[in-house]
Coordinates of C-alpha atoms in Angstrom, one line a residue:
Chain A
M14 CA 90.5 78.4 72.2
N15 CA 91.5 81.8 73.3
V16 CA 93.0 82.5 76.7
H17 CA 93.2 86.0 77.9
Q18 CA 95.5 87.0 80.9
V19 CA 95.1 89.5 83.4
L20 CA 97.9 91.0 85.6
S21 CA 97.7 93.4 88.5
A22 CA 100.9 95.2 87.1
A23 CA 103.2 94.7 84.2
G24 CA 106.8 95.4 84.4
P25 CA 109.9 94.4 82.4
V26 CA 111.7 92.8 85.5
D27 CA 108.5 91.8 87.2
A28 CA 108.7 88.0 87.8
V29 CA 104.7 87.7 87.4
T30 CA 104.8 89.4 84.1
N31 CA 107.7 87.2 82.8
Q32 CA 105.5 84.1 84.0
G33 CA 102.6 85.6 82.2
L34 CA 104.5 86.1 78.8
A35 CA 106.0 82.7 79.2
F36 CA 102.4 81.4 79.6
R37 CA 101.6 83.3 76.3
R38 CA 104.4 81.6 74.5
L39 CA 103.1 78.2 75.5
F40 CA 99.7 79.1 74.7
S41 CA 100.8 80.1 71.1
E42 CA 102.5 76.8 70.9
W43 CA 99.1 75.0 71.6
G44 CA 97.4 77.2 69.1
W45 CA 95.5 79.2 71.8
G46 CA 95.1 82.9 71.0
G47 CA 94.1 86.0 73.5
D48 CA 95.4 88.9 74.8
D49 CA 97.3 89.9 77.9
V50 CA 96.3 93.1 79.9
A51 CA 97.3 95.0 83.0
E52 CA 95.6 97.7 85.3
I53 CA 99.4 99.3 85.6
I54 CA 101.9 99.0 82.9
A55 CA 105.3 100.1 83.8
P56 CA 107.9 102.0 81.4
G57 CA 110.2 99.7 79.7
M58 CA 107.6 97.3 78.8
P59 CA 108.0 96.3 74.9
R60 CA 105.2 97.9 73.1
G61 CA 102.2 95.8 72.7
A62 CA 103.4 93.0 74.9
V63 CA 100.7 93.7 77.5
K64 CA 97.6 95.7 76.8
P65 CA 95.9 98.2 79.1
A66 CA 93.1 96.4 81.3
R67 CA 90.2 98.5 79.1
A68 CA 91.4 96.1 76.3
L69 CA 89.9 93.2 77.8
R70 CA 87.0 92.0 75.7
P71 CA 86.7 88.3 76.0
A72 CA 84.3 86.5 73.4
A73 CA 81.9 84.3 75.2
E74 CA 83.8 81.0 75.3
D75 CA 87.1 82.7 75.9
V76 CA 89.0 81.8 79.3
V77 CA 90.0 84.6 81.5
L78 CA 93.4 83.8 83.4
L79 CA 94.1 86.0 86.4
H80 CA 97.8 86.2 87.8
Y81 CA 96.9 87.4 91.3
S82 CA 100.1 89.2 93.0
G83 CA 98.5 92.0 95.2
Y84 CA 95.8 94.3 95.5
T85 CA 94.6 96.3 92.7
P86 CA 91.7 98.5 92.4
R87 CA 89.0 97.8 90.1
L88 CA 90.0 94.2 89.5
E89 CA 86.8 92.6 90.8
Q90 CA 85.1 94.9 88.0
L91 CA 87.4 93.7 85.5
M92 CA 87.0 90.0 86.4
D93 CA 83.1 90.3 86.5
V94 CA 82.7 88.8 83.0
P95 CA 80.6 85.3 82.6
N96 CA 83.6 83.7 81.0
P97 CA 85.3 80.7 82.4
K98 CA 88.0 81.8 85.0
V99 CA 91.4 80.5 86.3
L100 CA 93.0 82.4 89.1
L101 CA 96.6 81.7 89.7
S102 CA 97.7 83.1 93.2
H103 CA 101.6 84.2 92.9
N104 CA 101.6 84.7 96.8
V105 CA 100.8 87.8 98.9
T106 CA 103.7 89.0 101.5
P107 CA 102.0 89.7 104.8
A108 CA 101.4 93.6 105.3
R109 CA 103.5 93.8 108.8
Y110 CA 106.9 93.7 106.8
F111 CA 106.1 96.9 105.0
W112 CA 104.6 99.1 107.5
P113 CA 107.9 100.8 109.0
Y114 CA 109.2 101.1 105.4
E115 CA 106.6 101.1 102.7
P116 CA 103.2 101.9 104.0
L117 CA 101.5 102.0 100.6
E118 CA 103.0 98.7 99.8
G119 CA 101.7 97.5 103.5
V120 CA 98.2 98.9 102.5
R121 CA 98.2 96.9 99.3
C122 CA 99.2 93.6 101.0
A123 CA 96.5 94.2 103.7
L124 CA 93.7 94.6 101.4
A125 CA 95.0 91.7 99.3
P126 CA 93.6 88.6 101.0
G127 CA 89.8 89.8 101.0
Q128 CA 90.3 90.8 97.4
L129 CA 91.9 87.5 96.5
A130 CA 89.3 85.4 98.6
E131 CA 86.5 87.1 96.6
L132 CA 88.3 86.5 93.2
A133 CA 89.2 83.0 94.2
R134 CA 85.8 82.0 95.0
A135 CA 84.3 83.3 91.8
A136 CA 86.9 81.3 89.7
D137 CA 86.2 78.0 88.0
V138 CA 89.9 76.7 89.0
A139 CA 91.7 78.6 91.6
A140 CA 95.5 77.6 91.9
G141 CA 98.6 78.6 93.8
V142 CA 101.9 78.3 92.6
S143 CA 102.8 76.1 95.8
H144 CA 100.9 74.0 98.3
F145 CA 101.6 76.8 100.7
N146 CA 99.8 79.3 98.6
A147 CA 97.2 76.6 97.7
E148 CA 96.5 76.4 101.3
D149 CA 95.6 79.9 101.6
L150 CA 92.9 79.5 98.8
R151 CA 91.5 76.7 100.7
D152 CA 91.1 78.9 104.0
F153 CA 89.1 81.3 101.6
G154 CA 86.8 78.6 101.0
V155 CA 88.1 77.1 97.6
A156 CA 87.1 73.6 97.8
D157 CA 89.7 72.1 95.6
P158 CA 92.7 74.6 95.0
Q159 CA 95.1 73.3 92.4
V160 CA 99.0 73.8 92.3
I161 CA 100.5 75.2 89.1
P162 CA 104.3 75.8 90.1
V163 CA 106.3 78.5 88.3
L164 CA 107.2 77.6 85.0
F165 CA 110.9 76.9 85.1
D166 CA 112.7 76.6 81.7
R167 CA 116.2 75.2 82.5
A168 CA 117.0 75.1 78.6
K169 CA 117.3 79.0 78.9
L170 CA 119.8 78.7 81.8
G171 CA 122.9 77.2 80.0
A172 CA 125.3 74.9 81.3
P173 CA 125.9 74.2 85.1
G174 CA 128.8 75.7 87.0
P175 CA 131.9 73.6 87.9
A176 CA 131.6 71.6 91.0
R177 CA 133.7 73.9 92.8
P178 CA 134.2 77.3 91.4
P179 CA 137.7 79.0 91.5
G180 CA 138.8 81.7 93.6
A181 CA 137.7 83.2 96.9
P182 CA 134.5 81.7 98.8
T183 CA 131.6 83.7 97.1
I184 CA 128.0 83.5 98.7
L185 CA 125.1 84.5 96.6
F186 CA 121.5 85.7 97.0
V187 CA 119.1 86.5 94.6
G188 CA 115.9 88.5 95.4
R189 CA 114.3 91.9 95.7
V190 CA 115.8 93.7 98.5
A191 CA 112.8 93.9 100.7
P192 CA 112.1 93.2 104.7
H193 CA 110.7 89.8 104.3
K194 CA 113.7 88.6 102.2
R195 CA 115.9 89.4 105.3
H196 CA 118.9 90.5 103.4
D197 CA 120.0 91.6 107.0
L198 CA 120.4 88.1 108.2
V199 CA 122.3 87.2 105.4
I200 CA 124.5 90.1 105.7
R201 CA 125.2 89.4 109.5
A202 CA 125.5 85.5 108.8
F203 CA 128.1 86.2 106.1
A204 CA 129.9 88.7 108.0
M205 CA 130.3 85.9 110.9
Y206 CA 131.4 83.2 108.3
R207 CA 133.9 85.3 106.9
R208 CA 135.4 86.6 110.3
R209 CA 135.7 83.1 111.4
H210 CA 136.4 81.1 108.4
A211 CA 137.2 83.0 105.3
P212 CA 138.5 86.5 105.5
D213 CA 138.6 86.7 101.7
A214 CA 134.9 85.8 101.3
R215 CA 132.6 87.8 99.2
L216 CA 128.6 88.2 99.3
V217 CA 126.8 88.9 96.1
L218 CA 123.3 90.3 96.8
V219 CA 121.5 90.5 93.3
G220 CA 118.1 92.2 93.2
G221 CA 116.8 95.9 93.2
A222 CA 115.9 97.5 96.4
M223 CA 112.1 98.0 97.3
S224 CA 112.9 101.5 98.1
P225 CA 116.0 103.8 98.0
A226 CA 115.8 104.3 101.8
F227 CA 115.6 100.6 102.3
G228 CA 118.6 99.9 100.2
R229 CA 120.5 102.6 102.1
M230 CA 119.7 100.9 105.3
M231 CA 121.4 97.5 104.2
R232 CA 124.3 99.5 102.5
Q233 CA 124.8 100.9 105.9
L234 CA 124.6 97.4 107.6
V235 CA 127.1 96.2 105.4
H236 CA 129.5 99.2 106.0
E237 CA 129.2 98.2 109.9
V238 CA 129.9 94.5 109.7
A239 CA 131.6 93.5 106.4
P240 CA 132.7 96.7 104.8
G241 CA 134.0 96.2 101.2
A242 CA 133.0 92.5 101.2
V243 CA 129.7 92.8 99.7
D244 CA 128.4 93.6 96.2
F245 CA 125.0 94.8 95.3
E246 CA 123.8 94.2 91.8
A247 CA 120.4 95.3 90.4
G248 CA 119.0 95.1 86.9
V249 CA 121.7 92.4 85.8
S250 CA 121.3 90.6 82.4
P251 CA 120.1 87.1 82.4
E252 CA 123.7 86.1 81.0
R253 CA 125.3 88.0 83.8
L254 CA 123.0 86.5 86.5
W255 CA 124.0 82.9 85.2
E256 CA 127.4 84.0 85.5
L257 CA 127.1 84.9 88.9
Y258 CA 125.5 81.6 89.8
R259 CA 128.3 79.7 88.1
S260 CA 130.8 81.5 90.2
A261 CA 129.0 80.9 93.7
H262 CA 130.1 78.6 96.1
A263 CA 126.9 78.6 98.2
F264 CA 123.3 80.2 97.9
L265 CA 122.0 81.6 101.2
C266 CA 118.4 82.3 101.5
L267 CA 117.1 83.5 104.7
S268 CA 113.8 84.8 103.5
E269 CA 110.9 84.7 106.2
H270 CA 108.1 84.6 103.6
E271 CA 108.2 82.9 100.1
G272 CA 105.5 81.6 98.1
F273 CA 107.9 79.6 95.6
C274 CA 111.3 81.2 95.3
V275 CA 112.6 80.5 91.7
P276 CA 116.1 81.4 92.5
L277 CA 116.6 78.2 94.7
L278 CA 115.6 76.2 91.3
E279 CA 118.4 78.2 89.5
A280 CA 120.9 77.5 92.1
F281 CA 120.0 73.8 91.9
H282 CA 120.5 73.9 88.0
F283 CA 123.8 75.8 88.4
G284 CA 124.8 73.1 90.9
V285 CA 125.3 75.6 93.8
P286 CA 124.8 74.3 97.3
V287 CA 121.7 76.0 99.1
I288 CA 121.1 76.9 102.7
A289 CA 117.7 78.2 103.3
Q290 CA 115.0 78.8 106.1
P291 CA 112.4 76.3 106.1
V292 CA 109.3 78.9 105.6
G293 CA 106.3 79.2 103.1
G294 CA 107.0 77.3 100.0
I295 CA 110.6 76.7 100.3
P296 CA 110.7 73.0 102.0
E297 CA 108.4 71.8 99.3
V298 CA 110.7 73.4 96.5
V299 CA 114.0 72.3 98.0
G300 CA 112.8 68.9 99.4
D301 CA 115.9 67.0 100.8
A302 CA 118.4 68.8 98.5
A303 CA 119.2 71.9 100.6
L304 CA 120.5 72.5 104.1
Q305 CA 117.5 73.8 105.9
A306 CA 117.8 75.7 109.2
R307 CA 116.0 78.5 111.1
A308 CA 118.0 81.5 111.3
D309 CA 117.4 82.1 115.1
D310 CA 121.2 81.4 115.7
L311 CA 123.2 83.1 112.8
A312 CA 126.4 81.3 114.0
V313 CA 124.7 78.0 113.0
I314 CA 124.1 79.5 109.7
A315 CA 127.5 80.6 109.3
E316 CA 128.8 77.2 110.2
L317 CA 126.5 75.7 107.6
V318 CA 127.8 78.1 105.1
H319 CA 131.4 76.9 105.9
L320 CA 130.2 73.4 105.6
A321 CA 128.7 74.0 102.1
V322 CA 131.7 75.9 101.0
T323 CA 134.4 73.3 102.0
D324 CA 132.9 69.9 102.2
D325 CA 133.3 68.6 98.8
E326 CA 131.5 65.4 99.6
L327 CA 128.5 67.3 101.1
R328 CA 128.6 69.4 98.1
A329 CA 128.4 66.3 95.8
E330 CA 125.7 64.7 97.5
L331 CA 123.5 68.1 97.6
R332 CA 124.3 68.3 94.0
R333 CA 123.0 64.8 93.2
R334 CA 119.8 65.3 95.1
T335 CA 119.0 68.4 93.0
G336 CA 118.1 66.1 90.2
P337 CA 114.7 64.8 91.4
R338 CA 113.7 68.3 92.6
L339 CA 114.4 69.8 89.0
E340 CA 112.7 67.0 87.6
A341 CA 109.7 67.6 89.8
F342 CA 109.5 71.3 88.6
A343 CA 110.3 70.2 85.0
F344 CA 108.8 72.6 82.3
E345 CA 106.9 70.0 80.6
R346 CA 105.3 68.9 83.8
T347 CA 104.1 72.2 84.9
A348 CA 103.1 73.1 81.2
Q349 CA 100.8 70.1 81.6
R350 CA 99.4 71.2 84.8
L351 CA 98.7 74.7 83.3
R352 CA 96.9 73.1 80.3
E353 CA 94.8 70.8 82.4
A354 CA 93.7 73.8 84.5
V355 CA 92.7 75.9 81.5
T356 CA 90.7 73.0 80.0
R357 CA 89.1 72.1 82.9
A358 CA 88.0 75.9 83.5
A359 CA 86.7 75.8 79.7
A360 CA 84.8 72.7 80.3
A361 CA 83.2 73.8 83.4
R362 CA 81.0 76.3 81.6
Chain B
M21 CA 131.5 62.7 105.1
T22 CA 128.8 65.1 106.4
T23 CA 125.5 64.2 105.0
P24 CA 122.9 66.9 104.4
E25 CA 120.7 65.2 107.2
D26 CA 123.8 65.6 109.7
A27 CA 124.8 69.1 108.6
L28 CA 122.6 71.1 110.9
Q29 CA 124.0 69.1 114.0
V30 CA 127.4 69.4 112.9
A31 CA 127.0 73.2 112.3
R32 CA 125.5 73.5 115.8
A33 CA 128.1 71.5 117.5
A34 CA 130.9 73.7 115.8
A35 CA 129.1 76.9 116.4
E36 CA 128.9 75.9 120.2
A37 CA 132.5 75.1 120.2
A38 CA 133.5 78.2 118.6
R39 CA 131.5 80.2 121.2
A40 CA 133.4 78.0 124.1
E41 CA 136.7 79.4 122.7
G42 CA 135.4 83.0 122.2
G43 CA 134.3 83.0 118.8
Y44 CA 131.1 84.2 117.3
A45 CA 131.0 87.1 119.9
E46 CA 129.2 89.5 118.0
P47 CA 126.6 91.5 120.0
A48 CA 122.9 90.5 119.6
F49 CA 121.1 92.6 116.7
S50 CA 118.3 94.4 117.1
F51 CA 117.6 95.0 113.4
S52 CA 114.2 93.7 112.2
F53 CA 111.4 94.9 110.3
Q54 CA 109.8 96.4 113.5
S55 CA 112.7 98.6 114.4
A56 CA 113.0 101.0 111.6
P57 CA 113.4 104.5 112.0
R58 CA 110.2 106.4 112.9
I59 CA 109.0 108.6 110.4
R60 CA 108.9 112.1 112.2
D61 CA 105.5 113.9 112.7
A62 CA 106.7 116.8 110.6
R63 CA 107.7 114.6 107.6
L64 CA 104.3 113.0 107.9
M65 CA 102.6 116.4 107.9
E66 CA 104.9 117.6 104.7
W67 CA 104.0 114.2 103.0
A68 CA 100.3 114.8 103.8
V69 CA 100.1 117.8 101.5
I70 CA 100.6 116.6 98.0
E71 CA 102.2 118.8 95.4
P72 CA 102.5 117.2 92.1
E73 CA 105.1 118.7 90.0
L74 CA 104.1 119.9 86.7
A75 CA 107.8 119.8 85.4
Y76 CA 108.0 116.0 85.9
V77 CA 105.7 115.4 83.3
G78 CA 107.1 114.4 80.1
S79 CA 107.9 111.9 77.5
T80 CA 111.3 109.9 77.7
R81 CA 111.0 109.1 73.9
R82 CA 113.9 110.3 71.8
F83 CA 111.8 112.9 70.2
G84 CA 109.3 113.4 73.0
R85 CA 109.4 117.2 73.4
P86 CA 105.9 117.8 71.5
I87 CA 104.6 114.7 73.9
T88 CA 105.9 116.7 76.9
L89 CA 104.1 119.8 75.5
L90 CA 101.0 118.0 75.0
K91 CA 100.8 116.3 78.4
Q92 CA 101.8 119.5 80.3
G93 CA 99.2 121.3 78.2
L94 CA 96.3 118.6 79.0
L95 CA 97.3 119.1 82.7
R96 CA 96.9 122.8 82.4
L97 CA 93.5 122.3 80.8
L98 CA 92.5 119.8 83.6
R99 CA 93.5 121.8 86.2
Q100 CA 90.2 122.0 87.8
Y101 CA 89.6 118.7 87.9
N102 CA 93.2 117.7 89.1
D103 CA 92.9 120.4 91.7
Q104 CA 89.6 118.8 93.1
V105 CA 91.7 115.4 93.3
V106 CA 94.7 116.9 95.0
A107 CA 92.4 118.7 97.5
Q108 CA 90.4 115.7 98.4
Q109 CA 93.4 113.6 98.8
T110 CA 95.0 116.3 100.8
R111 CA 92.0 116.6 103.0
F112 CA 92.0 112.8 103.8
N113 CA 95.8 112.7 104.3
A114 CA 95.7 115.6 106.9
H115 CA 92.9 114.0 108.8
I116 CA 94.7 111.0 109.0
T117 CA 97.9 112.7 110.0
G118 CA 95.9 114.5 112.6
H119 CA 94.4 111.5 114.1
V120 CA 97.9 109.7 114.2
M121 CA 99.3 112.7 115.8
S122 CA 96.5 112.8 118.4
F123 CA 97.0 109.0 119.2
D124 CA 100.8 109.8 119.6
D125 CA 99.9 112.6 122.1
R126 CA 97.5 110.3 124.0
L127 CA 100.0 107.5 124.0
D128 CA 102.7 110.0 125.3
A129 CA 100.2 111.2 128.1
I130 CA 99.5 107.5 129.0
E131 CA 103.2 106.5 129.1
R132 CA 103.9 109.7 131.4
L133 CA 101.3 108.6 133.8
F134 CA 102.5 105.1 133.6
G135 CA 105.9 106.2 134.2
E136 CA 104.7 108.4 137.2
R137 CA 102.7 105.6 138.9
E138 CA 105.6 103.3 138.4
E139 CA 107.9 106.0 140.2
A140 CA 105.3 106.5 142.8
R141 CA 105.0 102.8 143.3
D142 CA 108.8 102.5 143.6
R143 CA 109.1 105.2 146.0
A144 CA 106.2 103.6 148.2
I145 CA 107.7 100.2 148.0
E146 CA 111.1 101.8 149.0
S147 CA 109.6 103.7 151.9
R148 CA 107.9 100.6 153.3
R149 CA 111.0 98.8 152.9
R150 CA 112.8 101.5 155.0
E151 CA 109.9 101.7 157.6
D152 CA 110.3 97.8 158.0
F153 CA 113.8 98.0 158.3
F154 CA 114.0 100.7 160.8
G155 CA 110.9 100.0 162.5
R156 CA 112.3 96.4 163.3

């Protein structure tokens, strides 16, 4: 069987692109062929890894798998092929987060639901990476949306970290510096925690900024509330990232919108206690293995961070509870779901 | 031991206790995705007129000089077409900018009118209050 993958855009540090490449490795293991194409290919992509969209030439029985992550011009025409189709929705951020900072991104997010609805209704199998995403598809009129979580390969991450890393308390968050991720809340909650409980604490924020201007705003906020205590890291190697997880005492995620949030599973793998807002796909990912609280009172978040850093029994209990969550998102299990979805689409014609 | 289920309650109690003794006195913050600095009209107009820079067209490859020259040459050859694209986009941007600024003007006028009415209303209330007071 051949499965061709279509990406809105492909980039070397793009999570959806990496997911598509991971799918391709699996397809190869299963003896499936096909090409991966994208409308936009960013510089830095390995040559030939993803082809331009015009290279999409599926044979009659080939399956076309679309990774949907945002509005892309001409996608409807590209997907207007008589082949079996699978659509995997990777989540679209609400446009309202972007209007004041990146209006073009806002336009892209505002146009996305309409395009996604049209493409999802035309797919033989439509799936979201979480039940949260799949519900959007149901709202668009898809009768039986599937869930294919993000492929999470623990084997690549190496050994978990120690029960309590040495050194001053280090709080970590991993995610693109963008408005819906609410780095501003993370910085403020951290500043409050540091002032009250741990003057030597550090916050590490890993991820590139959505725009230089937005990055500067976050740095300005750090300058105001926690000068010298926050490190911004972008473009880090996987090895460096794993090291940052191993040296973290807590993972603080105050995002207001997440479709899945892989870093939560990474934190689980490395044994880092997680504090997160129960929004979007986060509750179904973390289950009972994280401390969940709304960020409407940052003093409470600061106290939760303090508990997660200092209460060894709580840390141990949270760590124990990550086992079933990691099992729920085990690589083989997700791979099986993917295989079933593709096979089902192929059989639908 | 604090269980994960109890942790939120414990944290709330600790935050409350801290506040009772003067802790967590940070001022309420207003940063949110709604309160970004507004793009000024002048900047909007500046952005509306797009002017792609030929000097930025090039190759990042190690020996990319010939590719750079080729790309820039092609752009020169296609200038008529590109100028059309730029002109159409600029026309659209300029109209949108014009709309936004006319909305801004109307909003300013409405706010001014509203402010004047509020002031007049306050003056009328104050005047009635005085009349009541002195009349009584």
